[in-house]
Amino acid sequence: MGTWTLLRFPYVLRLLLGTLVGRLPTGMAALAISLVLREAGAAYGFVGFAAGTYAVASAAGGPVLGRLVDRLGQTRVLLPSAVLAGRGSPPSPPRPAGPPW
């Protein structure tokens, strides 16, 4: 069965696009952490430590979140996990008032 044949089944394309778009913030967070910290003047060692901490926390929290979704259902887990993820992410620092160059 070819890829295009598979994508013609009902809901397959929508499911695929939803999962790809839904994973973008997770993939971009490590890069964003690094770029924001370097822009703020943090040392490379600290930037690496912060990105590594994020990676370890994601690796440890992913299976736990998956088990909770399996046991309690996606609807009951979504809001609390989103609130906890938002509380765990520091706010972005304001940009300097001067020009970006």
PDB file of N, CA and C in Angstrom:
ATOM      1  N   MET A   1       0.854  -1.173   0.000  1.00  0.00           N
ATOM      2  CA  MET A   1       0.000   0.000   0.000  1.00  0.00           C
ATOM      3  C   MET A   1       0.899   1.233   0.000  1.00  0.00           C
ATOM      4  N   GLY A   2       0.638   2.162  -0.881  1.00  0.00           N
ATOM      5  CA  GLY A   2       1.432   3.373  -0.985  1.00  0.00           C
ATOM      6  C   GLY A   2       1.005   4.438   0.015  1.00  0.00           C
ATOM      7  N   THR A   3       1.845   5.436   0.146  1.00  0.00           N
ATOM      8  CA  THR A   3       1.573   6.519   1.091  1.00  0.00           C
ATOM      9  C   THR A   3       0.305   7.267   0.727  1.00  0.00           C
ATOM     10  N   TRP A   4       0.143   7.591  -0.544  1.00  0.00           N
ATOM     11  CA  TRP A   4      -1.041   8.352  -0.956  1.00  0.00           C
ATOM     12  C   TRP A   4      -2.314   7.546  -0.767  1.00  0.00           C
ATOM     13  N   THR A   5      -2.231   6.251  -0.960  1.00  0.00           N
ATOM     14  CA  THR A   5      -3.406   5.399  -0.724  1.00  0.00           C
ATOM     15  C   THR A   5      -3.792   5.431   0.745  1.00  0.00           C
ATOM     16  N   LEU A   6      -2.791   5.374   1.610  1.00  0.00           N
ATOM     17  CA  LEU A   6      -3.043   5.407   3.047  1.00  0.00           C
ATOM     18  C   LEU A   6      -3.638   6.749   3.471  1.00  0.00           C
ATOM     19  N   LEU A   7      -3.130   7.826   2.902  1.00  0.00           N
ATOM     20  CA  LEU A   7      -3.623   9.155   3.279  1.00  0.00           C
ATOM     21  C   LEU A   7      -5.041   9.426   2.788  1.00  0.00           C
ATOM     22  N   ARG A   8      -5.532   8.626   1.884  1.00  0.00           N
ATOM     23  CA  ARG A   8      -6.901   8.804   1.393  1.00  0.00           C
ATOM     24  C   ARG A   8      -7.951   8.208   2.317  1.00  0.00           C
ATOM     25  N   PHE A   9      -7.544   7.375   3.264  1.00  0.00           N
ATOM     26  CA  PHE A   9      -8.506   6.832   4.219  1.00  0.00           C
ATOM     27  C   PHE A   9      -9.054   7.971   5.072  1.00  0.00           C
ATOM     28  N   PRO A  10     -10.310   7.831   5.505  1.00  0.00           N
ATOM     29  CA  PRO A  10     -10.905   8.898   6.313  1.00  0.00           C
ATOM     30  C   PRO A  10     -10.095   9.160   7.588  1.00  0.00           C
ATOM     31  N   TYR A  11      -9.873  10.406   7.884  1.00  0.00           N
ATOM     32  CA  TYR A  11      -9.243  10.903   9.098  1.00  0.00           C
ATOM     33  C   TYR A  11      -7.740  10.650   9.194  1.00  0.00           C
ATOM     34  N   VAL A  12      -7.125   9.928   8.278  1.00  0.00           N
ATOM     35  CA  VAL A  12      -5.692   9.649   8.393  1.00  0.00           C
ATOM     36  C   VAL A  12      -4.879  10.926   8.212  1.00  0.00           C
ATOM     37  N   LEU A  13      -5.176  11.706   7.193  1.00  0.00           N
ATOM     38  CA  LEU A  13      -4.424  12.934   6.949  1.00  0.00           C
ATOM     39  C   LEU A  13      -4.617  13.918   8.098  1.00  0.00           C
ATOM     40  N   ARG A  14      -5.830  14.052   8.574  1.00  0.00           N
ATOM     41  CA  ARG A  14      -6.097  14.969   9.689  1.00  0.00           C
ATOM     42  C   ARG A  14      -5.377  14.511  10.951  1.00  0.00           C
ATOM     43  N   LEU A  15      -5.366  13.220  11.211  1.00  0.00           N
ATOM     44  CA  LEU A  15      -4.656  12.699  12.379  1.00  0.00           C
ATOM     45  C   LEU A  15      -3.154  12.921  12.253  1.00  0.00           C
ATOM     46  N   LEU A  16      -2.611  12.664  11.069  1.00  0.00           N
ATOM     47  CA  LEU A  16      -1.181  12.860  10.847  1.00  0.00           C
ATOM     48  C   LEU A  16      -0.784  14.325  11.027  1.00  0.00           C
ATOM     49  N   LEU A  17      -1.526  15.230  10.426  1.00  0.00           N
ATOM     50  CA  LEU A  17      -1.218  16.649  10.559  1.00  0.00           C
ATOM     51  C   LEU A  17      -1.374  17.126  12.003  1.00  0.00           C
ATOM     52  N   GLY A  18      -2.382  16.625  12.692  1.00  0.00           N
ATOM     53  CA  GLY A  18      -2.575  17.003  14.088  1.00  0.00           C
ATOM     54  C   GLY A  18      -1.429  16.566  14.977  1.00  0.00           C
ATOM     55  N   THR A  19      -0.941  15.364  14.760  1.00  0.00           N
ATOM     56  CA  THR A  19       0.172  14.892  15.589  1.00  0.00           C
ATOM     57  C   THR A  19       1.466  15.628  15.255  1.00  0.00           C
ATOM     58  N   LEU A  20       1.671  15.947  13.988  1.00  0.00           N
ATOM     59  CA  LEU A  20       2.883  16.690  13.624  1.00  0.00           C
ATOM     60  C   LEU A  20       2.864  18.103  14.187  1.00  0.00           C
ATOM     61  N   VAL A  21       1.746  18.798  14.035  1.00  0.00           N
ATOM     62  CA  VAL A  21       1.643  20.159  14.549  1.00  0.00           C
ATOM     63  C   VAL A  21       1.656  20.155  16.079  1.00  0.00           C
ATOM     64  N   GLY A  22       1.044  19.164  16.685  1.00  0.00           N
ATOM     65  CA  GLY A  22       1.017  19.088  18.144  1.00  0.00           C
ATOM     66  C   GLY A  22       2.381  18.856  18.770  1.00  0.00           C
ATOM     67  N   ARG A  23       3.308  18.280  18.028  1.00  0.00           N
ATOM     68  CA  ARG A  23       4.646  18.022  18.564  1.00  0.00           C
ATOM     69  C   ARG A  23       5.626  19.160  18.301  1.00  0.00           C
ATOM     70  N   LEU A  24       5.257  20.127  17.513  1.00  0.00           N
ATOM     71  CA  LEU A  24       6.160  21.232  17.212  1.00  0.00           C
ATOM     72  C   LEU A  24       6.623  21.992  18.459  1.00  0.00           C
ATOM     73  N   PRO A  25       5.746  22.356  19.392  1.00  0.00           N
ATOM     74  CA  PRO A  25       6.233  23.085  20.568  1.00  0.00           C
ATOM     75  C   PRO A  25       7.269  22.306  21.367  1.00  0.00           C
ATOM     76  N   THR A  26       7.119  21.001  21.447  1.00  0.00           N
ATOM     77  CA  THR A  26       8.080  20.204  22.190  1.00  0.00           C
ATOM     78  C   THR A  26       9.444  20.244  21.525  1.00  0.00           C
ATOM     79  N   GLY A  27       9.466  20.134  20.215  1.00  0.00           N
ATOM     80  CA  GLY A  27      10.729  20.167  19.505  1.00  0.00           C
ATOM     81  C   GLY A  27      11.367  21.545  19.495  1.00  0.00           C
ATOM     82  N   MET A  28      10.556  22.573  19.470  1.00  0.00           N
ATOM     83  CA  MET A  28      11.093  23.929  19.418  1.00  0.00           C
ATOM     84  C   MET A  28      11.500  24.449  20.791  1.00  0.00           C
ATOM     85  N   ALA A  29      11.028  23.837  21.850  1.00  0.00           N
ATOM     86  CA  ALA A  29      11.312  24.355  23.191  1.00  0.00           C
ATOM     87  C   ALA A  29      12.799  24.290  23.518  1.00  0.00           C
ATOM     88  N   ALA A  30      13.467  23.199  23.184  1.00  0.00           N
ATOM     89  CA  ALA A  30      14.898  23.090  23.482  1.00  0.00           C
ATOM     90  C   ALA A  30      15.693  24.148  22.720  1.00  0.00           C
ATOM     91  N   LEU A  31      15.343  24.369  21.478  1.00  0.00           N
ATOM     92  CA  LEU A  31      16.016  25.408  20.698  1.00  0.00           C
ATOM     93  C   LEU A  31      15.696  26.791  21.259  1.00  0.00           C
ATOM     94  N   ALA A  32      14.452  27.025  21.620  1.00  0.00           N
ATOM     95  CA  ALA A  32      14.063  28.322  22.169  1.00  0.00           C
ATOM     96  C   ALA A  32      14.776  28.594  23.489  1.00  0.00           C
ATOM     97  N   ILE A  33      14.897  27.572  24.334  1.00  0.00           N
ATOM     98  CA  ILE A  33      15.609  27.737  25.601  1.00  0.00           C
ATOM     99  C   ILE A  33      17.043  28.179  25.329  1.00  0.00           C
ATOM    100  N   SER A  34      17.698  27.497  24.412  1.00  0.00           N
ATOM    101  CA  SER A  34      19.091  27.827  24.098  1.00  0.00           C
ATOM    102  C   SER A  34      19.230  29.244  23.537  1.00  0.00           C
ATOM    103  N   LEU A  35      18.375  29.588  22.584  1.00  0.00           N
ATOM    104  CA  LEU A  35      18.480  30.903  21.952  1.00  0.00           C
ATOM    105  C   LEU A  35      18.169  32.036  22.924  1.00  0.00           C
ATOM    106  N   VAL A  36      17.143  31.873  23.745  1.00  0.00           N
ATOM    107  CA  VAL A  36      16.772  32.927  24.690  1.00  0.00           C
ATOM    108  C   VAL A  36      17.860  33.108  25.743  1.00  0.00           C
ATOM    109  N   LEU A  37      18.405  32.023  26.248  1.00  0.00           N
ATOM    110  CA  LEU A  37      19.454  32.142  27.265  1.00  0.00           C
ATOM    111  C   LEU A  37      20.726  32.759  26.694  1.00  0.00           C
ATOM    112  N   ARG A  38      21.102  32.383  25.484  1.00  0.00           N
ATOM    113  CA  ARG A  38      22.305  32.974  24.876  1.00  0.00           C
ATOM    114  C   ARG A  38      22.080  34.458  24.592  1.00  0.00           C
ATOM    115  N   GLU A  39      20.883  34.804  24.142  1.00  0.00           N
ATOM    116  CA  GLU A  39      20.573  36.208  23.876  1.00  0.00           C
ATOM    117  C   GLU A  39      20.626  37.030  25.157  1.00  0.00           C
ATOM    118  N   ALA A  40      20.273  36.403  26.280  1.00  0.00           N
ATOM    119  CA  ALA A  40      20.308  37.083  27.570  1.00  0.00           C
ATOM    120  C   ALA A  40      21.721  37.138  28.142  1.00  0.00           C
ATOM    121  N   GLY A  41      22.681  36.501  27.470  1.00  0.00           N
ATOM    122  CA  GLY A  41      24.067  36.581  27.918  1.00  0.00           C
ATOM    123  C   GLY A  41      24.523  35.426  28.790  1.00  0.00           C
ATOM    124  N   ALA A  42      23.756  34.368  28.862  1.00  0.00           N
ATOM    125  CA  ALA A  42      24.144  33.220  29.684  1.00  0.00           C
ATOM    126  C   ALA A  42      25.336  32.498  29.051  1.00  0.00           C
ATOM    127  N   ALA A  43      26.149  31.883  29.886  1.00  0.00           N
ATOM    128  CA  ALA A  43      27.314  31.144  29.412  1.00  0.00           C
ATOM    129  C   ALA A  43      26.869  29.867  28.708  1.00  0.00           C
ATOM    130  N   TYR A  44      27.712  29.375  27.819  1.00  0.00           N
ATOM    131  CA  TYR A  44      27.376  28.167  27.061  1.00  0.00           C
ATOM    132  C   TYR A  44      27.165  26.962  27.985  1.00  0.00           C
ATOM    133  N   GLY A  45      27.919  26.889  29.052  1.00  0.00           N
ATOM    134  CA  GLY A  45      27.752  25.788  29.993  1.00  0.00           C
ATOM    135  C   GLY A  45      26.373  25.793  30.638  1.00  0.00           C
ATOM    136  N   PHE A  46      25.908  26.979  31.022  1.00  0.00           N
ATOM    137  CA  PHE A  46      24.580  27.083  31.618  1.00  0.00           C
ATOM    138  C   PHE A  46      23.491  26.784  30.610  1.00  0.00           C
ATOM    139  N   VAL A  47      23.691  27.243  29.375  1.00  0.00           N
ATOM    140  CA  VAL A  47      22.718  26.968  28.311  1.00  0.00           C
ATOM    141  C   VAL A  47      22.613  25.462  28.090  1.00  0.00           C
ATOM    142  N   GLY A  48      23.751  24.777  28.039  1.00  0.00           N
ATOM    143  CA  GLY A  48      23.743  23.322  27.881  1.00  0.00           C
ATOM    144  C   GLY A  48      23.080  22.622  29.045  1.00  0.00           C
ATOM    145  N   PHE A  49      23.351  23.119  30.251  1.00  0.00           N
ATOM    146  CA  PHE A  49      22.722  22.528  31.436  1.00  0.00           C
ATOM    147  C   PHE A  49      21.201  22.701  31.390  1.00  0.00           C
ATOM    148  N   ALA A  50      20.746  23.873  31.005  1.00  0.00           N
ATOM    149  CA  ALA A  50      19.299  24.132  30.945  1.00  0.00           C
ATOM    150  C   ALA A  50      18.636  23.276  29.872  1.00  0.00           C
ATOM    151  N   ALA A  51      19.257  23.179  28.706  1.00  0.00           N
ATOM    152  CA  ALA A  51      18.686  22.360  27.634  1.00  0.00           C
ATOM    153  C   ALA A  51      18.702  20.882  28.019  1.00  0.00           C
ATOM    154  N   GLY A  52      19.758  20.448  28.680  1.00  0.00           N
ATOM    155  CA  GLY A  52      19.827  19.059  29.136  1.00  0.00           C
ATOM    156  C   GLY A  52      18.790  18.752  30.207  1.00  0.00           C
ATOM    157  N   THR A  53      18.583  19.687  31.101  1.00  0.00           N
ATOM    158  CA  THR A  53      17.559  19.510  32.138  1.00  0.00           C
ATOM    159  C   THR A  53      16.176  19.392  31.514  1.00  0.00           C
ATOM    160  N   TYR A  54      15.916  20.215  30.510  1.00  0.00           N
ATOM    161  CA  TYR A  54      14.634  20.121  29.806  1.00  0.00           C
ATOM    162  C   TYR A  54      14.480  18.754  29.133  1.00  0.00           C
ATOM    163  N   ALA A  55      15.547  18.275  28.512  1.00  0.00           N
ATOM    164  CA  ALA A  55      15.483  16.986  27.825  1.00  0.00           C
ATOM    165  C   ALA A  55      15.236  15.840  28.806  1.00  0.00           C
ATOM    166  N   VAL A  56      15.918  15.864  29.939  1.00  0.00           N
ATOM    167  CA  VAL A  56      15.730  14.808  30.948  1.00  0.00           C
ATOM    168  C   VAL A  56      14.323  14.877  31.538  1.00  0.00           C
ATOM    169  N   ALA A  57      13.851  16.081  31.806  1.00  0.00           N
ATOM    170  CA  ALA A  57      12.494  16.225  32.354  1.00  0.00           C
ATOM    171  C   ALA A  57      11.451  15.736  31.353  1.00  0.00           C
ATOM    172  N   SER A  58      11.660  16.021  30.088  1.00  0.00           N
ATOM    173  CA  SER A  58      10.724  15.542  29.059  1.00  0.00           C
ATOM    174  C   SER A  58      10.760  14.024  28.950  1.00  0.00           C
ATOM    175  N   ALA A  59      11.968  13.459  29.011  1.00  0.00           N
ATOM    176  CA  ALA A  59      12.097  12.007  28.913  1.00  0.00           C
ATOM    177  C   ALA A  59      11.486  11.308  30.121  1.00  0.00           C
ATOM    178  N   ALA A  60      11.589  11.916  31.285  1.00  0.00           N
ATOM    179  CA  ALA A  60      11.016  11.308  32.484  1.00  0.00           C
ATOM    180  C   ALA A  60       9.509  11.526  32.569  1.00  0.00           C
ATOM    181  N   GLY A  61       9.049  12.687  32.129  1.00  0.00           N
ATOM    182  CA  GLY A  61       7.628  13.006  32.256  1.00  0.00           C
ATOM    183  C   GLY A  61       6.755  12.414  31.173  1.00  0.00           C
ATOM    184  N   GLY A  62       7.310  12.119  30.019  1.00  0.00           N
ATOM    185  CA  GLY A  62       6.521  11.587  28.913  1.00  0.00           C
ATOM    186  C   GLY A  62       5.818  10.281  29.228  1.00  0.00           C
ATOM    187  N   PRO A  63       6.547   9.275  29.722  1.00  0.00           N
ATOM    188  CA  PRO A  63       5.880   8.016  30.052  1.00  0.00           C
ATOM    189  C   PRO A  63       4.855   8.150  31.187  1.00  0.00           C
ATOM    190  N   VAL A  64       5.148   9.015  32.143  1.00  0.00           N
ATOM    191  CA  VAL A  64       4.190   9.229  33.246  1.00  0.00           C
ATOM    192  C   VAL A  64       2.902   9.846  32.702  1.00  0.00           C
ATOM    193  N   LEU A  65       3.049  10.841  31.845  1.00  0.00           N
ATOM    194  CA  LEU A  65       1.873  11.469  31.248  1.00  0.00           C
ATOM    195  C   LEU A  65       1.097  10.473  30.392  1.00  0.00           C
ATOM    196  N   GLY A  66       1.808   9.633  29.656  1.00  0.00           N
ATOM    197  CA  GLY A  66       1.146   8.613  28.847  1.00  0.00           C
ATOM    198  C   GLY A  66       0.351   7.635  29.680  1.00  0.00           C
ATOM    199  N   ARG A  67       0.914   7.219  30.809  1.00  0.00           N
ATOM    200  CA  ARG A  67       0.175   6.305  31.698  1.00  0.00           C
ATOM    201  C   ARG A  67      -1.061   6.963  32.280  1.00  0.00           C
ATOM    202  N   LEU A  68      -0.916   8.229  32.656  1.00  0.00           N
ATOM    203  CA  LEU A  68      -2.092   8.929  33.183  1.00  0.00           C
ATOM    204  C   LEU A  68      -3.190   9.051  32.133  1.00  0.00           C
ATOM    205  N   VAL A  69      -2.809   9.335  30.899  1.00  0.00           N
ATOM    206  CA  VAL A  69      -3.801   9.426  29.823  1.00  0.00           C
ATOM    207  C   VAL A  69      -4.467   8.073  29.610  1.00  0.00           C
ATOM    208  N   ASP A  70      -3.689   6.984  29.654  1.00  0.00           N
ATOM    209  CA  ASP A  70      -4.264   5.649  29.485  1.00  0.00           C
ATOM    210  C   ASP A  70      -5.231   5.301  30.614  1.00  0.00           C
ATOM    211  N   ARG A  71      -4.898   5.698  31.830  1.00  0.00           N
ATOM    212  CA  ARG A  71      -5.738   5.335  32.979  1.00  0.00           C
ATOM    213  C   ARG A  71      -6.948   6.235  33.157  1.00  0.00           C
ATOM    214  N   LEU A  72      -6.733   7.547  32.982  1.00  0.00           N
ATOM    215  CA  LEU A  72      -7.798   8.497  33.300  1.00  0.00           C
ATOM    216  C   LEU A  72      -8.513   9.054  32.078  1.00  0.00           C
ATOM    217  N   GLY A  73      -7.899   8.943  30.922  1.00  0.00           N
ATOM    218  CA  GLY A  73      -8.479   9.499  29.706  1.00  0.00           C
ATOM    219  C   GLY A  73      -7.841  10.834  29.357  1.00  0.00           C
ATOM    220  N   GLN A  74      -7.800  11.112  28.085  1.00  0.00           N
ATOM    221  CA  GLN A  74      -7.135  12.315  27.594  1.00  0.00           C
ATOM    222  C   GLN A  74      -7.797  13.590  28.093  1.00  0.00           C
ATOM    223  N   THR A  75      -9.099  13.592  28.152  1.00  0.00           N
ATOM    224  CA  THR A  75      -9.819  14.799  28.541  1.00  0.00           C
ATOM    225  C   THR A  75      -9.521  15.202  29.980  1.00  0.00           C
ATOM    226  N   ARG A  76      -9.421  14.234  30.877  1.00  0.00           N
ATOM    227  CA  ARG A  76      -9.177  14.545  32.288  1.00  0.00           C
ATOM    228  C   ARG A  76      -7.726  14.924  32.561  1.00  0.00           C
ATOM    229  N   VAL A  77      -6.815  14.567  31.679  1.00  0.00           N
ATOM    230  CA  VAL A  77      -5.396  14.827  31.908  1.00  0.00           C
ATOM    231  C   VAL A  77      -4.932  16.093  31.200  1.00  0.00           C
ATOM    232  N   LEU A  78      -5.605  16.496  30.135  1.00  0.00           N
ATOM    233  CA  LEU A  78      -5.147  17.600  29.305  1.00  0.00           C
ATOM    234  C   LEU A  78      -5.019  18.913  30.070  1.00  0.00           C
ATOM    235  N   LEU A  79      -6.042  19.344  30.747  1.00  0.00           N
ATOM    236  CA  LEU A  79      -6.000  20.640  31.423  1.00  0.00           C
ATOM    237  C   LEU A  79      -4.965  20.680  32.552  1.00  0.00           C
ATOM    238  N   PRO A  80      -4.946  19.702  33.474  1.00  0.00           N
ATOM    239  CA  PRO A  80      -3.911  19.768  34.519  1.00  0.00           C
ATOM    240  C   PRO A  80      -2.485  19.714  33.971  1.00  0.00           C
ATOM    241  N   SER A  81      -2.258  18.910  32.938  1.00  0.00           N
ATOM    242  CA  SER A  81      -0.901  18.838  32.395  1.00  0.00           C
ATOM    243  C   SER A  81      -0.525  20.135  31.686  1.00  0.00           C
ATOM    244  N   ALA A  82      -1.469  20.780  31.025  1.00  0.00           N
ATOM    245  CA  ALA A  82      -1.184  22.060  30.377  1.00  0.00           C
ATOM    246  C   ALA A  82      -0.878  23.140  31.407  1.00  0.00           C
ATOM    247  N   VAL A  83      -1.610  23.133  32.513  1.00  0.00           N
ATOM    248  CA  VAL A  83      -1.360  24.116  33.574  1.00  0.00           C
ATOM    249  C   VAL A  83       0.017  23.884  34.186  1.00  0.00           C
ATOM    250  N   LEU A  84       0.358  22.633  34.463  1.00  0.00           N
ATOM    251  CA  LEU A  84       1.674  22.340  35.039  1.00  0.00           C
ATOM    252  C   LEU A  84       2.802  22.681  34.067  1.00  0.00           C
ATOM    253  N   ALA A  85       2.608  22.410  32.805  1.00  0.00           N
ATOM    254  CA  ALA A  85       3.639  22.744  31.816  1.00  0.00           C
ATOM    255  C   ALA A  85       3.818  24.257  31.715  1.00  0.00           C
ATOM    256  N   GLY A  86       2.728  24.980  31.772  1.00  0.00           N
ATOM    257  CA  GLY A  86       2.819  26.433  31.734  1.00  0.00           C
ATOM    258  C   GLY A  86       3.472  27.018  32.961  1.00  0.00           C
ATOM    259  N   ARG A  87       3.214  26.425  34.106  1.00  0.00           N
ATOM    260  CA  ARG A  87       3.832  26.911  35.345  1.00  0.00           C
ATOM    261  C   ARG A  87       5.315  26.570  35.399  1.00  0.00           C
ATOM    262  N   GLY A  88       5.698  25.493  34.723  1.00  0.00           N
ATOM    263  CA  GLY A  88       7.097  25.098  34.735  1.00  0.00           C
ATOM    264  C   GLY A  88       7.956  25.854  33.750  1.00  0.00           C
ATOM    265  N   SER A  89       7.332  26.543  32.805  1.00  0.00           N
ATOM    266  CA  SER A  89       8.083  27.312  31.814  1.00  0.00           C
ATOM    267  C   SER A  89       8.211  28.753  32.294  1.00  0.00           C
ATOM    268  N   PRO A  90       9.432  29.248  32.368  1.00  0.00           N
ATOM    269  CA  PRO A  90       9.575  30.642  32.810  1.00  0.00           C
ATOM    270  C   PRO A  90       9.057  31.594  31.742  1.00  0.00           C
ATOM    271  N   PRO A  91       8.581  32.753  32.155  1.00  0.00           N
ATOM    272  CA  PRO A  91       8.107  33.715  31.159  1.00  0.00           C
ATOM    273  C   PRO A  91       9.273  34.235  30.329  1.00  0.00           C
ATOM    274  N   SER A  92       8.988  34.627  29.117  1.00  0.00           N
ATOM    275  CA  SER A  92      10.027  35.176  28.254  1.00  0.00           C
ATOM    276  C   SER A  92      10.443  36.547  28.764  1.00  0.00           C
ATOM    277  N   PRO A  93      11.732  36.806  28.786  1.00  0.00           N
ATOM    278  CA  PRO A  93      12.160  38.140  29.234  1.00  0.00           C
ATOM    279  C   PRO A  93      11.783  39.182  28.191  1.00  0.00           C
ATOM    280  N   PRO A  94      11.501  40.399  28.620  1.00  0.00           N
ATOM    281  CA  PRO A  94      11.144  41.437  27.647  1.00  0.00           C
ATOM    282  C   PRO A  94      12.358  41.804  26.789  1.00  0.00           C
ATOM    283  N   ARG A  95      12.080  42.143  25.558  1.00  0.00           N
ATOM    284  CA  ARG A  95      13.157  42.578  24.655  1.00  0.00           C
ATOM    285  C   ARG A  95      13.618  43.970  25.039  1.00  0.00           C
ATOM    286  N   PRO A  96      14.904  44.256  24.827  1.00  0.00           N
ATOM    287  CA  PRO A  96      15.373  45.622  25.079  1.00  0.00           C
ATOM    288  C   PRO A  96      14.625  46.636  24.207  1.00  0.00           C
ATOM    289  N   ALA A  97      14.550  47.847  24.663  1.00  0.00           N
ATOM    290  CA  ALA A  97      13.800  48.866  23.941  1.00  0.00           C
ATOM    291  C   ALA A  97      14.502  49.347  22.678  1.00  0.00           C
ATOM    292  N   GLY A  98      15.796  49.127  22.574  1.00  0.00           N
ATOM    293  CA  GLY A  98      16.552  49.607  21.427  1.00  0.00           C
ATOM    294  C   GLY A  98      16.288  48.801  20.169  1.00  0.00           C
ATOM    295  N   PRO A  99      16.871  49.216  19.060  1.00  0.00           N
ATOM    296  CA  PRO A  99      16.683  48.469  17.811  1.00  0.00           C
ATOM    297  C   PRO A  99      17.348  47.101  17.884  1.00  0.00           C
ATOM    298  N   PRO A 100      16.859  46.134  17.113  1.00  0.00           N
ATOM    299  CA  PRO A 100      17.368  44.769  17.216  1.00  0.00           C
ATOM    300  C   PRO A 100      18.783  44.591  16.678  1.00  0.00           C
ATOM    301  N   TRP A 101      19.339  45.554  15.987  1.00  0.00           N
ATOM    302  CA  TRP A 101      20.688  45.395  15.462  1.00  0.00           C
ATOM    303  C   TRP A 101      21.615  46.076  16.366  1.00  0.00           C
TER     304      TRP A 101
END
